[in-house]
C-alpha cells in the first residue's frame, strides 16, 4: 500500500511536465493531505524528488534519473541516438562513436560511419576502453569524482604506444585540460596513426555517463582539426543528451 502511494506520486510528477506543488499533487492523487505531504518529504529525503530553487515545488530527482539510466539497455540508447550520430558522421566525414560509463569502465556501444562509399575511414571497434588512454574514457573520467580519478591514477597505467600518458602528473594535467576545453583527445595513445576526440555527455546533474567521439587518421586529425571537431562534438553531445533524456522520461 505504501509503495503504491509512493509510485502514484512519482508517476504524477513525472507526467506533470513542470514542477508541481504539494497542493497540486494532493489534488491530483486524492491522497489524504497529511499522508501526501509526508510521502513527498520521504521521496525528497531519498533524493527521488528534487525541489529546484527551494520553491516548494517538486520534480523527478536526479537519483531516480540515474537509476533509470542505469537500467536503460544499450539497444534503447542506440535507438534514441543513432540518427544524431549518423548525421554527425556524414557532416564530419569521419567515424563517430558513442561510449557509456558502466561498472567503473567505459565501453564503446555504437559506431556510425560516413555514407560516402569511396571514402576511407577508421573503425574503433566495440567494448571496454582504458580509462587513461582513450578519448572517450578520459572525456568521462575528467568529470567524475576526485576519488574515482585517483583510483585511475593509482591503477595499472599500461603504455600502449610511446604517446601513452602513464604518469600521475601527466594525467592530472590532462584531466584539468579536458575540463577546461570541454573535450578529450587521444593522439596515437592506443594505436599509432589513430587519433580521436570525444566530448562528455552530461545528463542533467547526474554527470557524464556517456561520451561522443570522432575518429580518424593522424594525417587528417591535425591540431586545428581536432579543435574544430571538439567544439562540434560538444554541440552534438547536447543533442544526444536531450535524446537520451527524452527517451528516459518516456519510461519513468
mmCIF file of C-alpha atoms in Angstrom:
data_model
loop_
_atom_site.group_PDB
_atom_site.id
_atom_site.type_symbol
_atom_site.label_atom_id
_atom_site.label_comp_id
_atom_site.label_asym_id
_atom_site.label_seq_id
_atom_site.Cartn_x
_atom_site.Cartn_y
_atom_site.Cartn_z
ATOM 1 C CA UNK A 1 0.000 0.000 0.000
ATOM 2 C CA UNK A 2 2.757 2.425 0.929
ATOM 3 C CA UNK A 3 4.771 1.520 -2.174
ATOM 4 C CA UNK A 4 1.730 2.038 -4.406
ATOM 5 C CA UNK A 5 1.196 5.504 -2.948
ATOM 6 C CA UNK A 6 4.846 6.435 -3.461
ATOM 7 C CA UNK A 7 4.700 5.221 -7.058
ATOM 8 C CA UNK A 8 1.490 7.158 -7.662
ATOM 9 C CA UNK A 9 3.186 10.388 -6.555
ATOM 10 C CA UNK A 10 6.263 9.724 -8.699
ATOM 11 C CA UNK A 11 4.095 8.989 -11.731
ATOM 12 C CA UNK A 12 2.048 12.135 -11.204
ATOM 13 C CA UNK A 13 5.129 14.359 -11.007
ATOM 14 C CA UNK A 14 6.827 12.574 -13.924
ATOM 15 C CA UNK A 15 3.934 13.320 -16.292
ATOM 16 C CA UNK A 16 3.348 16.808 -14.929
ATOM 17 C CA UNK A 17 5.739 18.421 -17.378
ATOM 18 C CA UNK A 18 6.628 21.112 -14.823
ATOM 19 C CA UNK A 19 7.378 21.437 -11.104
ATOM 20 C CA UNK A 20 4.299 20.611 -9.033
ATOM 21 C CA UNK A 21 3.399 21.947 -5.606
ATOM 22 C CA UNK A 22 2.355 19.705 -2.724
ATOM 23 C CA UNK A 23 -1.199 21.011 -3.080
ATOM 24 C CA UNK A 24 -1.292 20.084 -6.759
ATOM 25 C CA UNK A 25 -0.008 16.591 -6.020
ATOM 26 C CA UNK A 26 -2.578 16.217 -3.250
ATOM 27 C CA UNK A 27 -5.417 17.300 -5.527
ATOM 28 C CA UNK A 28 -4.298 15.026 -8.366
ATOM 29 C CA UNK A 29 -3.690 11.881 -6.306
ATOM 30 C CA UNK A 30 -6.617 12.191 -3.898
ATOM 31 C CA UNK A 31 -4.423 11.089 -1.009
ATOM 32 C CA UNK A 32 -5.153 12.487 2.468
ATOM 33 C CA UNK A 33 -3.277 15.765 2.807
ATOM 34 C CA UNK A 34 -1.050 14.720 5.767
ATOM 35 C CA UNK A 35 -0.222 11.446 4.017
ATOM 36 C CA UNK A 36 0.600 13.170 0.753
ATOM 37 C CA UNK A 37 2.861 15.717 2.420
ATOM 38 C CA UNK A 38 4.634 13.028 4.433
ATOM 39 C CA UNK A 39 5.256 10.905 1.340
ATOM 40 C CA UNK A 40 6.569 13.899 -0.571
ATOM 41 C CA UNK A 41 9.015 14.577 2.231
ATOM 42 C CA UNK A 42 10.082 10.917 2.231
ATOM 43 C CA UNK A 43 10.735 10.937 -1.527
ATOM 44 C CA UNK A 44 12.570 14.242 -1.294
ATOM 45 C CA UNK A 45 14.764 12.989 1.562
ATOM 46 C CA UNK A 46 15.648 9.929 -0.549
ATOM 47 C CA UNK A 47 16.504 12.266 -3.476
ATOM 48 C CA UNK A 48 13.907 10.598 -5.677
ATOM 49 C CA UNK A 49 12.289 14.037 -5.905
ATOM 50 C CA UNK A 50 14.036 17.377 -6.165
ATOM 51 C CA UNK A 51 12.846 20.835 -5.143
ATOM 52 C CA UNK A 52 14.651 23.134 -7.618
ATOM 53 C CA UNK A 53 15.381 26.539 -6.196
ATOM 54 C CA UNK A 54 13.689 25.641 -2.887
ATOM 55 C CA UNK A 55 10.423 26.765 -4.480
ATOM 56 C CA UNK A 56 8.279 24.198 -2.610
ATOM 57 C CA UNK A 57 7.579 22.521 -5.945
ATOM 58 C CA UNK A 58 8.761 19.084 -6.938
ATOM 59 C CA UNK A 59 10.345 17.449 -9.996
ATOM 60 C CA UNK A 60 11.728 13.964 -10.573
ATOM 61 C CA UNK A 61 15.024 13.695 -8.683
ATOM 62 C CA UNK A 62 18.455 13.128 -10.138
ATOM 63 C CA UNK A 63 18.800 9.896 -8.167
ATOM 64 C CA UNK A 64 15.736 8.433 -9.883
ATOM 65 C CA UNK A 65 17.028 9.613 -13.249
ATOM 66 C CA UNK A 66 20.343 7.888 -12.535
ATOM 67 C CA UNK A 67 18.547 4.660 -11.611
ATOM 68 C CA UNK A 68 16.538 4.803 -14.833
ATOM 69 C CA UNK A 69 19.664 5.464 -16.880
ATOM 70 C CA UNK A 70 21.480 2.530 -15.314
ATOM 71 C CA UNK A 71 18.572 0.300 -16.217
ATOM 72 C CA UNK A 72 18.292 1.512 -19.790
ATOM 73 C CA UNK A 73 19.593 -1.010 -22.280
ATOM 74 C CA UNK A 74 22.209 -0.240 -24.895
ATOM 75 C CA UNK A 75 19.583 -1.020 -27.517
ATOM 76 C CA UNK A 76 17.327 1.765 -26.211
ATOM 77 C CA UNK A 77 20.213 4.234 -26.101
ATOM 78 C CA UNK A 78 21.366 3.338 -29.609
ATOM 79 C CA UNK A 79 17.852 3.657 -30.952
ATOM 80 C CA UNK A 80 17.467 7.128 -29.451
ATOM 81 C CA UNK A 81 20.851 8.465 -30.531
ATOM 82 C CA UNK A 82 21.750 6.729 -33.823
ATOM 83 C CA UNK A 83 20.144 9.372 -36.100
ATOM 84 C CA UNK A 84 22.108 12.167 -34.399
ATOM 85 C CA UNK A 85 25.363 10.206 -34.593
ATOM 86 C CA UNK A 86 24.800 9.339 -38.251
ATOM 87 C CA UNK A 87 24.177 12.980 -39.122
ATOM 88 C CA UNK A 88 27.404 13.917 -37.356
ATOM 89 C CA UNK A 89 29.388 11.194 -39.165
ATOM 90 C CA UNK A 90 28.120 12.387 -42.539
ATOM 91 C CA UNK A 91 28.801 16.018 -41.630
ATOM 92 C CA UNK A 92 32.337 15.331 -40.370
ATOM 93 C CA UNK A 93 33.179 12.743 -42.977
ATOM 94 C CA UNK A 94 34.651 10.726 -40.094
ATOM 95 C CA UNK A 95 33.612 7.833 -37.890
ATOM 96 C CA UNK A 96 31.516 8.893 -34.877
ATOM 97 C CA UNK A 97 31.060 6.665 -31.831
ATOM 98 C CA UNK A 98 29.065 6.596 -28.589
ATOM 99 C CA UNK A 99 30.521 5.352 -25.296
ATOM 100 C CA UNK A 100 28.938 4.537 -21.963
ATOM 101 C CA UNK A 101 30.233 4.623 -18.388
ATOM 102 C CA UNK A 102 29.172 1.474 -16.587
ATOM 103 C CA UNK A 103 30.640 -0.547 -13.741
ATOM 104 C CA UNK A 104 33.689 1.722 -13.392
ATOM 105 C CA UNK A 105 34.515 1.139 -17.059
ATOM 106 C CA UNK A 106 33.831 2.919 -20.321
ATOM 107 C CA UNK A 107 32.607 0.916 -23.295
ATOM 108 C CA UNK A 108 32.060 1.935 -26.914
ATOM 109 C CA UNK A 109 28.493 0.783 -27.585
ATOM 110 C CA UNK A 110 27.695 2.223 -31.022
ATOM 111 C CA UNK A 111 29.534 3.381 -34.142
ATOM 112 C CA UNK A 112 28.336 5.357 -37.168
ATOM 113 C CA UNK A 113 30.435 5.777 -40.315
ATOM 114 C CA UNK A 114 30.404 8.240 -43.236
ATOM 115 C CA UNK A 115 27.994 7.480 -46.079
ATOM 116 C CA UNK A 116 30.420 8.062 -48.949
ATOM 117 C CA UNK A 117 31.490 4.551 -50.117
ATOM 118 C CA UNK A 118 34.583 5.984 -51.788
ATOM 119 C CA UNK A 119 35.875 7.482 -48.536
ATOM 120 C CA UNK A 120 38.233 5.516 -46.314
ATOM 121 C CA UNK A 121 37.573 5.596 -42.592
ATOM 122 C CA UNK A 122 38.751 4.002 -39.369
ATOM 123 C CA UNK A 123 36.605 1.898 -37.031
ATOM 124 C CA UNK A 124 37.316 1.923 -33.263
ATOM 125 C CA UNK A 125 35.640 -1.395 -32.545
ATOM 126 C CA UNK A 126 33.267 -2.006 -29.638
ATOM 127 C CA UNK A 127 33.849 -2.793 -25.988
ATOM 128 C CA UNK A 128 35.851 -1.568 -22.994
ATOM 129 C CA UNK A 129 38.468 1.146 -23.405
ATOM 130 C CA UNK A 130 41.313 2.048 -20.979
ATOM 131 C CA UNK A 131 40.374 4.892 -18.656
ATOM 132 C CA UNK A 132 43.734 6.665 -19.055
ATOM 133 C CA UNK A 133 44.398 6.367 -22.771
ATOM 134 C CA UNK A 134 41.224 6.713 -24.851
ATOM 135 C CA UNK A 135 39.443 9.990 -25.574
ATOM 136 C CA UNK A 136 36.001 8.505 -24.862
ATOM 137 C CA UNK A 137 37.141 7.315 -21.420
ATOM 138 C CA UNK A 138 39.093 10.430 -20.500
ATOM 139 C CA UNK A 139 36.160 12.663 -21.509
ATOM 140 C CA UNK A 140 34.103 10.926 -18.825
ATOM 141 C CA UNK A 141 36.831 10.399 -16.220
ATOM 142 C CA UNK A 142 37.738 14.096 -16.161
ATOM 143 C CA UNK A 143 34.263 14.932 -14.858
ATOM 144 C CA UNK A 144 33.957 12.167 -12.258
ATOM 145 C CA UNK A 145 34.581 12.457 -8.533
ATOM 146 C CA UNK A 146 38.164 13.091 -7.440
ATOM 147 C CA UNK A 147 38.243 9.751 -5.630
ATOM 148 C CA UNK A 148 37.476 7.874 -8.856
ATOM 149 C CA UNK A 149 40.169 9.801 -10.724
ATOM 150 C CA UNK A 150 42.638 8.815 -8.005
ATOM 151 C CA UNK A 151 41.643 5.169 -8.482
ATOM 152 C CA UNK A 152 42.540 5.525 -12.164
ATOM 153 C CA UNK A 153 45.846 7.204 -11.395
ATOM 154 C CA UNK A 154 46.768 4.561 -8.820
ATOM 155 C CA UNK A 155 45.735 1.689 -11.060
ATOM 156 C CA UNK A 156 47.538 -0.090 -13.878
ATOM 157 C CA UNK A 157 48.545 2.532 -16.452
ATOM 158 C CA UNK A 158 49.534 0.425 -19.427
ATOM 159 C CA UNK A 159 51.716 2.039 -22.057
ATOM 160 C CA UNK A 160 50.201 1.081 -25.412
ATOM 161 C CA UNK A 161 52.453 3.320 -27.519
ATOM 162 C CA UNK A 162 55.218 5.847 -26.947
ATOM 163 C CA UNK A 163 52.474 8.513 -26.824
ATOM 164 C CA UNK A 164 50.512 6.956 -23.946
ATOM 165 C CA UNK A 165 50.494 9.077 -20.784
ATOM 166 C CA UNK A 166 51.366 6.841 -17.842
ATOM 167 C CA UNK A 167 52.419 9.218 -15.059
ATOM 168 C CA UNK A 168 50.058 10.663 -12.483
ATOM 169 C CA UNK A 169 51.360 14.159 -13.133
ATOM 170 C CA UNK A 170 50.693 13.939 -16.872
ATOM 171 C CA UNK A 171 47.199 12.515 -16.384
ATOM 172 C CA UNK A 172 46.198 15.063 -13.747
ATOM 173 C CA UNK A 173 47.213 17.801 -16.166
ATOM 174 C CA UNK A 174 45.295 16.010 -18.922
ATOM 175 C CA UNK A 175 42.092 15.830 -16.848
ATOM 176 C CA UNK A 176 42.400 19.531 -15.998
ATOM 177 C CA UNK A 177 42.838 20.412 -19.670
ATOM 178 C CA UNK A 178 39.794 18.329 -20.614
ATOM 179 C CA UNK A 179 37.634 20.096 -18.034
ATOM 180 C CA UNK A 180 38.845 23.453 -19.336
ATOM 181 C CA UNK A 181 38.288 22.838 -23.044
ATOM 182 C CA UNK A 182 35.272 20.548 -22.699
ATOM 183 C CA UNK A 183 36.568 17.625 -24.758
ATOM 184 C CA UNK A 184 39.303 14.973 -24.657
ATOM 185 C CA UNK A 185 41.886 13.892 -27.219
ATOM 186 C CA UNK A 186 43.715 10.644 -27.900
ATOM 187 C CA UNK A 187 46.698 11.314 -30.135
ATOM 188 C CA UNK A 188 48.028 7.858 -31.050
ATOM 189 C CA UNK A 189 47.892 6.788 -27.396
ATOM 190 C CA UNK A 190 46.404 3.378 -28.161
ATOM 191 C CA UNK A 191 47.472 2.743 -31.741
ATOM 192 C CA UNK A 192 49.999 4.532 -33.924
ATOM 193 C CA UNK A 193 48.319 6.528 -36.680
ATOM 194 C CA UNK A 194 44.903 6.623 -34.958
ATOM 195 C CA UNK A 195 43.585 9.827 -33.380
ATOM 196 C CA UNK A 196 40.242 10.522 -31.692
ATOM 197 C CA UNK A 197 38.397 13.343 -29.982
ATOM 198 C CA UNK A 198 35.466 12.921 -27.563
ATOM 199 C CA UNK A 199 33.107 15.161 -25.600
ATOM 200 C CA UNK A 200 31.282 14.206 -22.383
ATOM 201 C CA UNK A 201 27.519 13.867 -22.473
ATOM 202 C CA UNK A 202 26.024 15.423 -19.356
ATOM 203 C CA UNK A 203 22.606 14.112 -18.256
ATOM 204 C CA UNK A 204 21.142 16.817 -16.015
ATOM 205 C CA UNK A 205 23.098 16.886 -12.761
ATOM 206 C CA UNK A 206 23.790 13.165 -12.939
ATOM 207 C CA UNK A 207 27.166 13.806 -14.552
ATOM 208 C CA UNK A 208 28.907 12.498 -17.637
ATOM 209 C CA UNK A 209 27.612 8.959 -18.071
ATOM 210 C CA UNK A 210 28.171 8.891 -21.841
ATOM 211 C CA UNK A 211 30.562 10.444 -24.340
ATOM 212 C CA UNK A 212 30.506 11.002 -28.094
ATOM 213 C CA UNK A 213 33.666 10.842 -30.170
ATOM 214 C CA UNK A 214 35.093 11.090 -33.674
ATOM 215 C CA UNK A 215 37.978 9.045 -35.037
ATOM 216 C CA UNK A 216 40.413 9.346 -37.928
ATOM 217 C CA UNK A 217 43.997 9.154 -39.119
ATOM 218 C CA UNK A 218 46.796 11.258 -37.686
ATOM 219 C CA UNK A 219 47.208 12.908 -41.093
ATOM 220 C CA UNK A 220 43.621 14.132 -41.062
ATOM 221 C CA UNK A 221 43.277 14.915 -37.345
ATOM 222 C CA UNK A 222 45.724 17.794 -37.091
ATOM 223 C CA UNK A 223 45.799 20.075 -34.039
ATOM 224 C CA UNK A 224 43.495 22.617 -35.686
ATOM 225 C CA UNK A 225 41.113 19.955 -36.945
ATOM 226 C CA UNK A 226 40.905 18.297 -33.528
ATOM 227 C CA UNK A 227 39.948 21.639 -32.020
ATOM 228 C CA UNK A 228 37.246 22.147 -34.647
ATOM 229 C CA UNK A 229 35.879 18.640 -34.150
ATOM 230 C CA UNK A 230 35.989 19.007 -30.360
ATOM 231 C CA UNK A 231 33.840 22.125 -30.469
ATOM 232 C CA UNK A 232 31.388 20.449 -32.841
ATOM 233 C CA UNK A 233 31.220 17.349 -30.649
ATOM 234 C CA UNK A 234 30.244 19.486 -27.663
ATOM 235 C CA UNK A 235 27.185 20.600 -29.629
ATOM 236 C CA UNK A 236 26.454 17.030 -30.706
ATOM 237 C CA UNK A 237 26.719 15.967 -27.047
ATOM 238 C CA UNK A 238 23.938 18.399 -26.090
ATOM 239 C CA UNK A 239 21.664 16.876 -28.746
ATOM 240 C CA UNK A 240 22.492 13.334 -27.675
ATOM 241 C CA UNK A 241 21.825 14.231 -24.035
ATOM 242 C CA UNK A 242 18.404 15.596 -24.946
ATOM 243 C CA UNK A 243 17.570 12.447 -26.927
ATOM 244 C CA UNK A 244 18.563 10.161 -24.053
ATOM 245 C CA UNK A 245 16.632 12.231 -21.502
ATOM 246 C CA UNK A 246 13.537 12.316 -23.717
ATOM 247 C CA UNK A 247 13.707 8.548 -24.105
ATOM 248 C CA UNK A 248 14.309 8.189 -20.367
ATOM 249 C CA UNK A 249 11.425 10.482 -19.397
ATOM 250 C CA UNK A 250 9.018 8.464 -21.523
ATOM 251 C CA UNK A 251 9.771 5.397 -19.413
ATOM 252 C CA UNK A 252 9.826 6.917 -15.916
#
